[in-house]
Amino acid sequence: MRQPISFEDIAAFPKPGGRVPMNFQFSEDGRRVYYLFPHRGDELSLFVFDGASGTSRLVAEAPKEPGEDTFDEEMRRQRARFAWSGIGQYQWQAGTLMIPMHGHIYIQHGEDGGLTRLSGSEGIEAPQLSHNGQFIVGVLDSSLVKLDVGSGVVEYLARSPEAGITLGLAEYAAQEEFDRSEGFWISPNDEDVALTEVDERHIPRYPIVHLDASRIWTEEHRYPFVGQENAYVRLGIRSLGGDDTIRWIDWGPDERYLVDVLWTSPRDLLVLTISRHHQHLAWDRYDREGNHLGRVYEETSARWINRPGRSFSLDDGTLVTSTEREGLRRVLLVSSHGHWRTIENPPEQAVINILAVDPTHENIYVLATRRRALERTLLKISRQGGWEEITPGDGWHALAAERTGRAFVDLPSNLDHAPTARWISGDVSQALVIRDNPVSREDLGLTAPRLFAVEVEDKTVLNGLAYIPEGPAPAAGWPLVVSVYGGPHAQMVINEWSETVDLQAQWLQQHGFLVIKLDSRGSFNRGPDFEGVLFRRFGEVELADQIAGVREAGRLWPVDRTRVGIYGWSYGGYMTLRALLMAPEVFQVGVSGAPVTDFRWYDTAYTERYLGTDETNHAGYGSTDLVSKAGRLKGKLLLIHGMVDENVHFRHSAAMIQAFIDHGKDFDLVLLPNSRHMVQGQSNTLYRIRRTLEFFQEHL
């Protein structure tokens, strides 16, 4: 007998089977790996696994001193969508452990030394240990500083001249849209640091008022809206010794996003930039004096260029990176003289990320897609051509690698099995278990969702997933609920454990709803042509594909087409609103969370990549604007938004609310006064879940 899923079960964190190792760092000899693990509730502690003995042991627990995350730490967790407590960041260098927490830095010498709070560290943001473990570089009062680990003495390396200018911090666009959290890079010999200067003085402050506290207060963000000015970002190099001169790099008059910096030696570095319109990418080489040594590689696109993931610089000057210039992402090799070539992948498989390059530079280890991107696997690709799959078998492999490929951590899972962390060094059949995960689908009383496919009008095959109620369907068929995200740069349907423990979908299934998910055209990891259908238009193709998914579900299973609902968050909230407004004949009920309602009010780096600006694509922005379409609402809508959401501002829902009022349209509303884009807190989470599911029960 299956146990009924409660709202509390859905709101609980982590999900069943979600207590797994994370945030890996390999030892310098590649024989051990450090990792975070929640051995007490949701609080992360630091462990180390030894590949020789096959055992793990505790290295450090979170400091017990009272304190809360600083505003900077909270924002970084939001950018990373990181919901765990305890140790969130750590770094090992030359036998020294650094843990930043609650506005302080804690240091431990050796694995048994015990954590101590480092004097002089209060308020330092984004700290990094030097390679020799003797000092820390970080940001204090918007200025770049150097903190001696032994004495706690703070030295200012570059001072902010005034409010609105920061040195050594990544700007919003870098953190949110390019996955770049770093604002400085220490050279391999610890003698220099490359640092960013971010000038946001010209960007108007966007206020977010906290109304739920006893003391009303306002936080302010320099948020770059579409078509408006970005932060002015430049890159400089400064000695970590006595010379305080900053040698600023000039990458030309065109406005560009700084995406990555690689020190290739103690003397040179490679800098990756992408143009503001995202149609030109360039790798340039500079010396430590800031002199431009030449353009190593560039590419252009008539649509947009997605940033590459991790890149490597080899001893012989070769840049190992990746590109989609020939279709599905491949490994790209660029010589020190600028000669480039790609390495062919297995058919229909795309490189997700480069994980390691072996010491001979002959073999490159990559995380790659498999089975129409439903799965992930580890490939060893020869520099001369050819490949070998290291992790055969079905399912999803989440991987971390020692940078030369001496060892890997693999967390394989699929719809039936929760991930178990294992150590791979050599033969994969001899893998060692780092942390077992005894959670089983049968013990939880869950049924695995079923994968299915949808062929749309241009013959493209889309991936779908269905949660099918048990027992016979009602005479009219089951009511159908669509869980949606849509848009670019995202993927929902995968052969991975998290799909099975989507307890919200499982709850709906238990209560007689058929639930489906569908990755529409435009979703990520299936190549630029698949994704490129969204160029200069949002919502149209995705909605057509979701309707095709509803139609296919009705062909495969008994579905009552008069009872179809849809729900989603963020872009999924946008798609939910769009479905109710533009296809009311298909979708009768929707729950829209934190929706973008007018993309002119979203950030530059994301939106302009796909849509351009309102001046260059006014028709495209008009099509995406939902506020002007409020009068079309016919179905039942529940709108949910956090009032201190710093990503999709509450103004999106506020404008939608007023438009519904102006048109006399009834709808339901849930406001979360102290919630951001990633809703946190047991009461907030539980309330959001309960209202969502009860809304479908009542109206569908």
XYZ file of C-alpha atoms in Angstrom:
700
model
C 0.000 0.000 0.000
C 1.507 3.312 -1.041
C 1.792 5.900 1.697
C 0.106 9.188 0.801
C 2.490 12.097 0.205
C 1.846 15.057 2.492
C 2.469 18.746 1.874
C 5.160 18.516 4.569
C 6.870 15.739 2.602
C 6.985 17.943 -0.483
C 8.331 20.935 1.442
C 11.018 18.920 3.242
C 14.666 19.546 2.360
C 16.586 17.688 1.140
C 14.452 15.446 -1.014
C 14.638 11.668 -0.443
C 17.952 10.434 -1.808
C 19.284 13.988 -1.936
C 21.837 13.573 0.869
C 24.888 13.122 -1.326
C 28.464 14.459 -1.391
C 28.955 17.766 -3.237
C 31.488 20.556 -3.914
C 34.506 18.372 -4.609
C 38.168 19.403 -4.493
C 40.912 16.891 -5.260
C 44.203 16.769 -3.391
C 47.317 17.867 -5.263
C 48.486 14.269 -5.734
C 45.051 13.178 -7.001
C 44.770 10.425 -4.398
C 42.093 11.971 -2.220
C 39.044 14.138 -2.638
C 37.455 16.614 -0.225
C 33.697 17.061 -0.261
C 30.776 18.538 1.631
C 28.151 16.215 3.063
C 25.055 16.785 5.247
C 25.646 14.212 7.951
C 23.404 16.215 10.311
C 20.112 17.452 8.865
C 20.718 19.982 6.119
C 24.015 21.284 7.588
C 27.047 20.580 5.444
C 30.370 19.450 6.917
C 33.701 18.813 5.206
C 34.975 15.267 4.658
C 37.892 13.698 2.824
C 37.882 10.367 0.965
C 41.124 8.432 0.533
C 41.311 6.428 -2.689
C 43.907 4.019 -1.275
C 42.038 3.009 1.871
C 38.539 3.535 0.421
C 37.402 5.382 3.541
C 36.026 8.823 4.383
C 36.600 10.852 7.517
C 35.384 14.137 8.936
C 37.739 17.094 8.487
C 35.728 20.087 9.706
C 32.245 21.026 10.833
C 30.672 24.446 10.465
C 31.866 26.870 13.162
C 29.466 26.896 16.101
C 29.792 30.606 16.792
C 26.415 32.342 16.411
C 25.883 34.332 13.259
C 23.919 34.698 10.052
C 24.818 34.959 6.398
C 25.886 38.417 5.363
C 23.943 40.093 2.567
C 26.773 39.187 0.160
C 26.650 35.526 1.225
C 22.862 35.464 0.832
C 23.103 36.913 -2.674
C 25.781 34.416 -3.684
C 23.596 31.550 -2.481
C 20.728 32.956 -4.525
C 22.928 33.237 -7.643
C 24.042 29.615 -7.153
C 20.520 28.405 -6.149
C 22.213 26.900 -3.074
C 19.786 25.980 -0.285
C 22.005 24.065 2.170
C 23.148 25.398 5.526
C 26.505 24.827 7.210
C 29.696 25.096 5.198
C 28.847 26.566 1.810
C 32.365 27.273 0.546
C 35.816 25.984 1.377
C 39.271 25.874 -0.178
C 42.347 23.710 0.397
C 45.764 24.997 -0.607
C 49.151 23.645 0.512
C 47.782 22.077 3.694
C 45.686 25.087 4.711
C 41.897 24.995 4.852
C 39.845 28.173 4.500
C 36.130 28.396 5.266
C 34.302 31.738 4.900
C 31.122 31.935 6.953
C 28.876 34.604 8.457
C 31.195 37.429 7.466
C 34.342 35.851 8.932
C 37.095 33.573 7.634
C 38.082 30.423 9.496
C 41.440 28.712 9.000
C 42.637 25.200 9.765
C 46.205 23.971 9.291
C 46.163 20.320 8.317
C 43.216 17.960 8.495
C 43.322 17.684 12.303
C 44.221 21.226 13.289
C 40.825 22.585 14.236
C 39.170 25.716 12.884
C 40.090 29.128 14.233
C 38.656 32.486 13.261
C 41.271 34.548 11.444
C 41.759 37.972 12.966
C 41.332 40.821 10.514
C 38.967 38.813 8.319
C 35.660 40.370 9.342
C 33.675 41.644 6.363
C 35.953 40.248 3.664
C 33.917 39.061 0.674
C 34.759 36.459 -2.004
C 38.011 35.280 -0.333
C 40.534 33.067 -2.142
C 43.578 31.318 -0.699
C 46.906 31.777 -2.435
C 48.426 28.653 -3.974
C 51.014 28.478 -1.184
C 48.322 28.837 1.486
C 50.089 31.790 3.125
C 47.686 34.619 2.362
C 44.128 35.356 1.295
C 42.930 37.794 -1.344
C 39.427 39.190 -0.974
C 37.249 42.274 -1.078
C 36.727 44.636 1.848
C 34.650 47.806 1.553
C 34.590 47.376 -2.258
C 38.417 47.310 -2.325
C 40.782 44.416 -3.080
C 42.814 43.362 -0.043
C 45.474 40.838 0.923
C 45.213 39.157 4.323
C 48.198 37.380 5.845
C 47.115 33.997 7.219
C 49.748 34.005 9.933
C 49.423 37.522 11.322
C 45.960 38.617 10.217
C 47.433 41.840 8.811
C 45.319 43.389 6.026
C 46.983 45.150 3.090
C 44.947 47.121 0.554
C 45.892 46.157 -2.999
C 43.432 48.407 -4.850
C 41.119 50.900 -3.182
C 37.675 51.805 -4.445
C 37.721 55.535 -5.221
C 34.046 56.053 -4.395
C 30.683 54.387 -3.832
C 29.439 52.495 -6.887
C 32.899 51.245 -7.903
C 34.063 47.815 -6.724
C 37.394 46.078 -7.223
C 37.577 42.292 -7.298
C 33.845 41.499 -7.338
C 31.892 39.981 -10.205
C 29.022 42.133 -11.390
C 25.402 40.922 -11.435
C 25.426 39.916 -15.112
C 28.556 37.800 -14.654
C 27.165 35.956 -11.649
C 23.608 35.445 -12.871
C 24.058 34.917 -16.610
C 27.668 33.760 -17.211
C 28.289 31.610 -14.109
C 31.327 33.756 -13.281
C 31.483 34.330 -9.545
C 35.139 35.434 -9.539
C 36.256 39.035 -9.723
C 39.982 38.299 -9.442
C 42.444 35.563 -10.403
C 45.733 34.857 -8.586
C 48.693 33.935 -10.797
C 50.138 30.407 -10.416
C 53.283 31.678 -8.657
C 51.290 33.936 -6.286
C 53.124 37.031 -7.537
C 50.306 38.807 -9.412
C 46.546 39.101 -9.391
C 44.236 39.920 -12.294
C 41.266 41.900 -11.000
C 38.099 43.510 -12.271
C 36.991 47.055 -11.667
C 33.213 47.345 -11.854
C 31.731 50.825 -12.166
C 27.976 50.921 -11.593
C 27.579 54.583 -10.639
C 25.602 55.326 -13.805
C 23.101 52.479 -13.277
C 20.017 53.686 -11.364
C 19.430 52.040 -8.013
C 16.500 49.631 -8.033
C 14.833 49.624 -4.588
C 13.369 46.545 -2.938
C 11.410 47.388 0.197
C 11.208 44.883 3.059
C 7.709 45.320 4.471
C 7.371 42.271 6.705
C 9.951 43.270 9.322
C 9.441 45.351 12.431
C 11.884 47.816 10.886
C 11.015 48.756 7.312
C 14.178 48.913 5.246
C 15.171 49.104 1.592
C 17.875 47.185 -0.230
C 19.150 48.632 -3.483
C 20.501 46.905 -6.569
C 22.235 48.297 -9.629
C 20.137 46.190 -11.995
C 20.925 46.526 -15.738
C 17.583 46.503 -17.560
C 17.258 45.609 -21.248
C 18.547 48.324 -23.543
C 20.068 50.308 -20.688
C 23.712 50.682 -19.782
C 25.630 47.777 -18.274
C 28.228 48.097 -15.582
C 31.548 49.337 -16.933
C 33.970 46.448 -16.408
C 37.695 46.498 -17.005
C 40.448 44.042 -16.162
C 43.786 44.956 -14.654
C 46.887 43.226 -13.300
C 48.603 44.157 -10.065
C 51.633 42.753 -8.283
C 50.962 40.998 -4.984
C 54.303 42.367 -3.801
C 55.341 45.952 -3.312
C 54.446 47.587 -6.653
C 50.951 49.043 -6.365
C 50.597 49.950 -10.060
C 47.569 48.436 -11.799
C 48.217 47.685 -15.473
C 44.808 47.988 -17.122
C 43.938 45.876 -20.152
C 42.304 47.524 -23.153
C 40.101 45.197 -25.201
C 38.926 47.876 -27.577
C 35.997 50.251 -27.981
C 33.260 47.631 -28.351
C 31.230 46.815 -25.251
C 31.999 43.263 -24.162
C 31.193 40.877 -21.323
C 34.177 39.442 -19.450
C 33.502 35.710 -19.288
C 36.704 33.960 -18.200
C 40.365 34.543 -17.307
C 43.048 31.821 -17.477
C 46.606 32.296 -16.300
C 48.599 30.294 -18.862
C 51.881 30.832 -16.981
C 53.179 33.244 -14.342
C 53.746 35.698 -17.201
C 50.733 35.414 -19.528
C 46.978 35.076 -19.367
C 44.094 34.364 -21.715
C 40.941 36.464 -21.540
C 37.568 35.358 -22.922
C 35.041 38.045 -23.847
C 31.692 38.046 -25.659
C 30.196 41.083 -27.364
C 27.109 42.681 -25.872
C 24.976 41.405 -28.764
C 26.427 37.909 -28.104
C 27.363 37.331 -31.740
C 31.137 37.584 -31.356
C 33.400 35.604 -29.016
C 37.137 36.170 -28.613
C 40.070 34.714 -26.692
C 42.943 37.222 -26.362
C 46.395 36.774 -24.843
C 48.008 39.395 -22.592
C 51.231 39.527 -20.620
C 51.464 40.423 -16.937
C 52.145 44.031 -17.918
C 48.757 44.225 -19.633
C 50.190 44.253 -23.160
C 48.052 42.616 -25.850
C 50.003 39.722 -27.347
C 47.403 38.858 -29.965
C 44.000 37.373 -30.619
C 44.206 33.623 -30.242
C 40.725 32.689 -31.432
C 37.385 34.230 -32.358
C 34.047 33.165 -33.751
C 30.848 34.822 -34.887
C 27.224 33.771 -35.161
C 24.164 35.179 -36.888
C 22.105 34.214 -33.812
C 24.001 34.091 -30.507
C 26.992 32.322 -28.977
C 26.677 30.360 -25.757
C 29.672 30.667 -23.498
C 31.915 27.599 -23.274
C 32.161 25.848 -19.946
C 35.487 25.028 -18.324
C 38.590 25.652 -20.425
C 42.195 24.535 -19.939
C 45.548 26.042 -20.902
C 48.245 23.390 -21.495
C 51.996 23.651 -20.975
C 52.626 23.770 -24.723
C 50.392 26.836 -25.069
C 47.354 24.960 -26.388
C 43.953 26.211 -25.324
C 41.455 23.398 -24.753
C 37.934 24.763 -24.808
C 34.665 23.986 -26.619
C 32.461 25.415 -29.334
C 29.100 25.037 -31.091
C 30.309 26.595 -34.334
C 29.840 23.254 -36.163
C 26.622 22.168 -34.473
C 26.531 20.080 -31.289
C 29.206 21.315 -28.882
C 32.673 19.848 -29.489
C 36.123 20.085 -27.964
C 38.084 22.923 -29.582
C 41.899 22.972 -29.642
C 43.635 26.296 -30.291
C 47.420 26.414 -30.644
C 49.544 29.236 -29.249
C 49.766 30.521 -32.839
C 45.995 30.666 -33.262
C 45.523 27.538 -35.380
C 42.350 25.757 -34.338
C 40.510 22.515 -34.939
C 37.622 20.643 -33.375
C 37.494 17.005 -32.355
C 34.531 14.964 -33.528
C 32.080 13.631 -30.934
C 30.175 10.367 -31.000
C 27.086 10.794 -33.216
C 24.251 12.812 -31.635
C 26.259 13.501 -28.474
C 27.231 16.981 -27.307
C 30.001 18.037 -24.963
C 28.595 19.606 -21.798
C 31.884 20.441 -20.122
C 35.581 19.642 -20.269
C 36.598 17.917 -17.052
C 40.284 17.005 -17.417
C 43.254 16.728 -19.754
C 45.768 13.950 -19.079
C 49.476 14.743 -18.493
C 50.431 13.624 -22.022
C 47.829 16.060 -23.424
C 46.628 13.208 -25.650
C 43.332 12.434 -23.940
C 40.607 14.845 -22.941
C 37.863 13.830 -20.534
C 34.462 15.396 -21.081
C 30.954 15.237 -19.696
C 28.691 14.550 -22.674
C 25.033 14.040 -23.491
C 23.531 10.710 -24.452
C 20.124 9.597 -25.817
C 18.815 12.966 -27.098
C 20.353 14.678 -24.053
C 18.249 12.608 -21.632
C 21.428 11.246 -20.057
C 25.002 12.247 -19.195
C 28.162 10.172 -19.522
C 31.948 10.451 -19.160
C 33.880 10.260 -22.423
C 37.610 10.022 -23.030
C 38.275 11.762 -26.331
C 41.593 11.318 -28.093
C 43.315 14.450 -29.339
C 43.986 12.525 -32.528
C 40.360 11.485 -32.929
C 38.208 8.708 -31.519
C 36.561 8.259 -28.152
C 35.842 5.812 -25.343
C 32.837 5.865 -23.028
C 34.021 5.496 -19.430
C 30.565 5.242 -17.807
C 28.379 2.951 -19.944
C 24.853 1.993 -18.990
C 21.720 4.049 -18.820
C 21.115 7.047 -16.592
C 22.657 10.289 -15.490
C 26.281 10.708 -14.379
C 27.079 13.809 -12.337
C 30.864 14.049 -12.380
C 33.832 15.831 -10.848
C 37.399 15.274 -12.018
C 40.974 15.726 -10.936
C 42.324 18.106 -13.577
C 44.661 15.527 -15.193
C 42.122 12.698 -15.159
C 43.851 10.629 -12.482
C 40.590 10.262 -10.562
C 36.898 11.054 -10.869
C 33.899 11.228 -8.584
C 30.765 9.875 -10.221
C 27.223 10.129 -8.889
C 25.192 7.888 -11.225
C 21.426 7.727 -10.944
C 18.314 7.094 -12.998
C 14.557 7.105 -12.530
C 14.778 3.980 -10.365
C 17.941 4.522 -8.334
C 19.155 7.392 -6.140
C 22.720 8.623 -6.741
C 25.573 6.861 -4.960
C 28.917 8.675 -4.915
C 31.797 6.540 -6.150
C 35.529 6.991 -6.740
C 36.876 6.042 -10.167
C 40.624 5.700 -10.662
C 41.466 3.377 -13.511
C 38.997 0.609 -14.311
C 35.443 1.799 -13.727
C 34.450 -1.734 -12.705
C 36.727 -1.286 -9.664
C 35.017 1.927 -8.519
C 34.911 2.484 -4.761
C 31.848 3.735 -2.909
C 32.434 7.115 -1.244
C 28.954 7.416 0.239
C 26.253 4.825 -0.163
C 22.689 6.012 -0.674
C 20.283 3.307 0.503
C 17.144 5.180 -0.554
C 15.023 3.125 -2.942
C 11.975 4.016 -4.987
C 10.152 0.959 -3.642
C 10.782 1.920 -0.009
C 9.411 5.381 -0.698
C 6.328 3.948 -2.359
C 6.942 5.959 -5.521
C 6.374 4.971 -9.118
C 8.953 6.091 -11.638
C 7.699 8.543 -14.249
C 7.630 7.270 -17.815
C 9.703 8.767 -20.616
C 7.894 9.441 -23.884
C 8.540 11.347 -27.098
C 6.590 13.944 -29.058
C 7.134 14.630 -32.752
C 6.151 18.180 -33.728
C 5.237 19.606 -37.127
C 8.825 20.064 -38.362
C 9.586 16.412 -37.438
C 11.680 17.384 -34.400
C 11.402 14.800 -31.630
C 10.943 16.248 -28.134
C 11.566 14.564 -24.794
C 8.662 14.112 -22.408
C 8.063 12.606 -18.995
C 4.729 11.412 -17.566
C 3.500 10.674 -14.031
C 0.592 8.298 -14.612
C -2.070 7.633 -11.926
C -2.533 4.058 -10.817
C -5.719 2.157 -11.522
C -8.401 2.727 -14.126
C -9.051 6.215 -15.444
C -12.420 7.920 -15.014
C -14.826 7.562 -17.919
C -13.936 11.046 -19.193
C -10.211 10.470 -18.640
C -7.749 11.851 -16.099
C -7.337 15.586 -15.632
C -3.941 16.626 -17.003
C -1.409 18.992 -15.415
C 1.620 20.269 -17.346
C 4.776 21.158 -15.388
C 6.555 23.681 -17.589
C 9.730 25.724 -17.835
C 10.438 26.356 -21.528
C 12.775 28.951 -22.911
C 16.497 28.656 -23.652
C 19.367 27.486 -21.461
C 17.281 25.028 -19.421
C 16.364 21.345 -19.477
C 13.572 19.669 -17.488
C 13.296 16.102 -18.806
C 16.176 13.826 -17.796
C 16.678 10.190 -16.824
C 17.730 11.097 -13.286
C 16.577 10.460 -9.710
C 15.347 14.010 -9.100
C 12.489 13.352 -11.522
C 11.234 10.468 -9.412
C 11.394 12.515 -6.195
C 9.534 15.434 -7.722
C 7.038 14.957 -4.928
C 4.768 17.730 -6.140
C 4.195 15.820 -9.390
C 3.922 12.565 -7.415
C 1.280 14.125 -5.127
C -0.793 15.155 -8.130
C -0.388 11.664 -9.548
C -1.577 10.123 -6.270
C -4.639 12.370 -6.377
C -5.688 11.260 -9.832
C -3.951 13.815 -12.067
C -1.822 12.821 -15.037
C 1.275 15.060 -14.986
C 3.610 15.648 -17.928
C 6.816 17.573 -18.534
C 8.125 18.417 -21.996
C 11.369 20.029 -23.153
C 10.178 22.213 -25.992
C 12.282 23.355 -28.916
C 14.717 25.957 -27.678
C 15.755 24.040 -24.575
C 19.415 23.452 -23.826
C 22.003 20.773 -24.686
C 20.630 19.712 -28.078
C 22.645 22.110 -30.197
C 22.358 25.646 -31.569
C 19.845 24.787 -34.295
C 17.462 23.188 -31.806
C 17.862 26.123 -29.423
C 18.011 28.786 -32.117
C 14.283 28.668 -32.945
C 13.866 31.119 -30.060
C 16.026 33.792 -31.684
C 14.178 37.142 -31.476
C 10.980 35.512 -30.154
C 9.985 33.959 -26.846
C 6.985 31.848 -25.981
C 5.504 31.115 -29.407
C 7.314 27.883 -30.325
C 7.400 26.689 -26.719
C 3.641 27.098 -26.329
C 2.986 25.276 -29.605
C 5.165 22.425 -28.350
C 3.435 22.243 -24.960
C 0.096 22.021 -26.793
C 1.564 19.219 -28.899
C 2.575 17.518 -25.647
C -0.985 17.763 -24.346
C -2.237 16.309 -27.608
C 0.267 13.417 -27.484
C -0.573 12.676 -23.846
C -4.228 12.406 -24.891
C -3.243 9.927 -27.585
C -1.160 7.788 -25.213
C -3.398 7.867 -22.125
C -7.019 8.648 -21.202
C -7.097 12.447 -20.753
C -10.035 14.751 -20.125
C -9.168 17.628 -22.479
C -11.687 19.877 -20.712
C -9.581 19.655 -17.521
C -6.013 20.698 -18.373
C -3.837 22.716 -16.009
C -0.300 24.092 -16.132
C 2.223 25.395 -13.591
C 5.773 26.735 -13.557
C 8.202 29.152 -11.901
C 10.265 31.996 -13.399
C 10.325 31.363 -17.168
C 7.874 28.575 -16.365
C 5.687 31.188 -14.668
C 5.853 33.237 -17.856
C 4.886 30.188 -19.911
C 1.983 29.415 -17.561
C 0.563 32.910 -17.975
C 1.128 32.781 -21.711
C -0.682 29.447 -21.954
C -3.755 30.768 -20.125
C -3.828 33.997 -22.146
C -2.957 32.684 -25.614
C -4.409 29.160 -25.541
C -7.451 29.250 -23.218
C -9.100 26.573 -25.332
C -6.358 24.150 -24.176
C -5.418 25.305 -20.653
C -8.179 26.020 -18.155
C -6.232 26.354 -14.864
C -2.741 27.673 -14.114
C -0.395 28.447 -11.224
C 2.219 31.004 -12.244
C 5.190 31.619 -9.940
C 7.540 34.630 -10.190
C 6.743 35.236 -13.873
C 8.485 37.638 -16.204
C 5.553 39.553 -17.686
C 7.486 41.991 -19.884
C 11.026 41.120 -20.929
C 11.904 44.811 -21.240
C 12.089 44.642 -17.436
C 14.563 41.768 -17.293
C 18.358 41.977 -17.355
C 20.541 42.824 -20.342
C 22.853 39.810 -20.494
C 20.107 37.166 -20.596
C 17.404 38.891 -22.604
C 19.483 40.675 -25.242
C 21.294 37.415 -26.010
C 18.084 36.045 -27.490
C 15.815 39.004 -28.254
C 18.144 41.925 -28.909
C 16.682 45.199 -27.639
C 13.273 46.787 -27.972
C 14.758 49.188 -30.519
C 16.098 46.377 -32.724
C 13.241 43.901 -32.179
C 10.150 45.839 -31.145
C 7.788 43.234 -32.609
C 9.537 40.449 -30.684
C 9.214 42.284 -27.389
C 5.601 43.129 -28.157
C 4.878 39.440 -28.698
C 6.434 38.484 -25.352
C 4.627 41.231 -23.410
C 1.883 39.606 -21.348
C 0.662 42.711 -19.532
C -0.945 44.013 -22.732
C -2.732 40.663 -23.154
C -4.349 40.569 -19.683
C -7.829 41.029 -21.148
C -7.627 37.566 -22.732
C -7.756 35.724 -19.380
C -10.599 33.188 -19.232
C -9.392 30.384 -16.991
C -8.575 30.133 -13.318
C -5.229 31.656 -12.345
C -3.191 31.611 -9.134
C -0.330 34.120 -9.231
C 2.542 33.715 -6.718
C 5.502 36.056 -6.231
C 8.114 36.825 -3.579
C 8.060 40.527 -2.778
C 11.855 40.783 -2.298
C 12.717 38.833 -5.460
C 15.919 40.487 -6.705
C 15.977 38.535 -9.986
C 12.447 38.681 -11.408
C 11.273 41.770 -9.583
C 7.813 41.897 -8.061
C 7.053 44.746 -10.508
C 6.332 42.041 -13.123
C 3.445 40.640 -11.112
C 2.386 44.091 -9.891
C 1.906 45.258 -13.470
C 0.021 42.073 -14.296
C -2.223 42.502 -11.261
C -3.146 46.039 -12.254
C -3.797 44.967 -15.847
C -6.158 42.223 -14.646
C -7.932 44.756 -12.418
C -8.233 47.196 -15.315
C -9.878 44.484 -17.421
C -12.125 43.255 -14.608
C -10.477 39.813 -14.550
C -10.703 37.682 -11.426
C -7.653 35.743 -10.259
C -6.125 34.410 -7.051
C -2.969 35.850 -5.529
C -0.307 34.634 -3.065
C 2.325 37.141 -1.983
C 5.391 35.975 -0.059
C 6.615 39.129 1.714
C 10.116 37.914 2.667
C 10.846 35.563 -0.232
C 13.340 35.966 -3.049
C 13.405 34.174 -6.398
C 14.453 30.937 -4.717
C 11.778 30.576 -2.055
C 13.288 29.474 1.242
C 12.018 28.850 4.730
C 9.751 26.010 5.842
C 6.620 28.125 6.285
C 6.998 29.928 2.932
C 7.720 26.711 1.069
C 4.904 24.779 2.707
C 2.383 27.544 2.061
C 3.375 27.888 -1.600
C 3.064 24.137 -2.150
C -0.252 23.795 -0.337
C -1.874 26.681 -2.179
C -0.621 25.395 -5.537
C -1.912 21.875 -5.122
C -5.196 22.829 -3.498
C -5.801 25.221 -6.394
C -5.666 22.334 -8.874
C -7.856 20.203 -6.608
C -10.469 22.940 -6.377
C -10.553 24.126 -9.981
C -9.470 21.158 -12.090
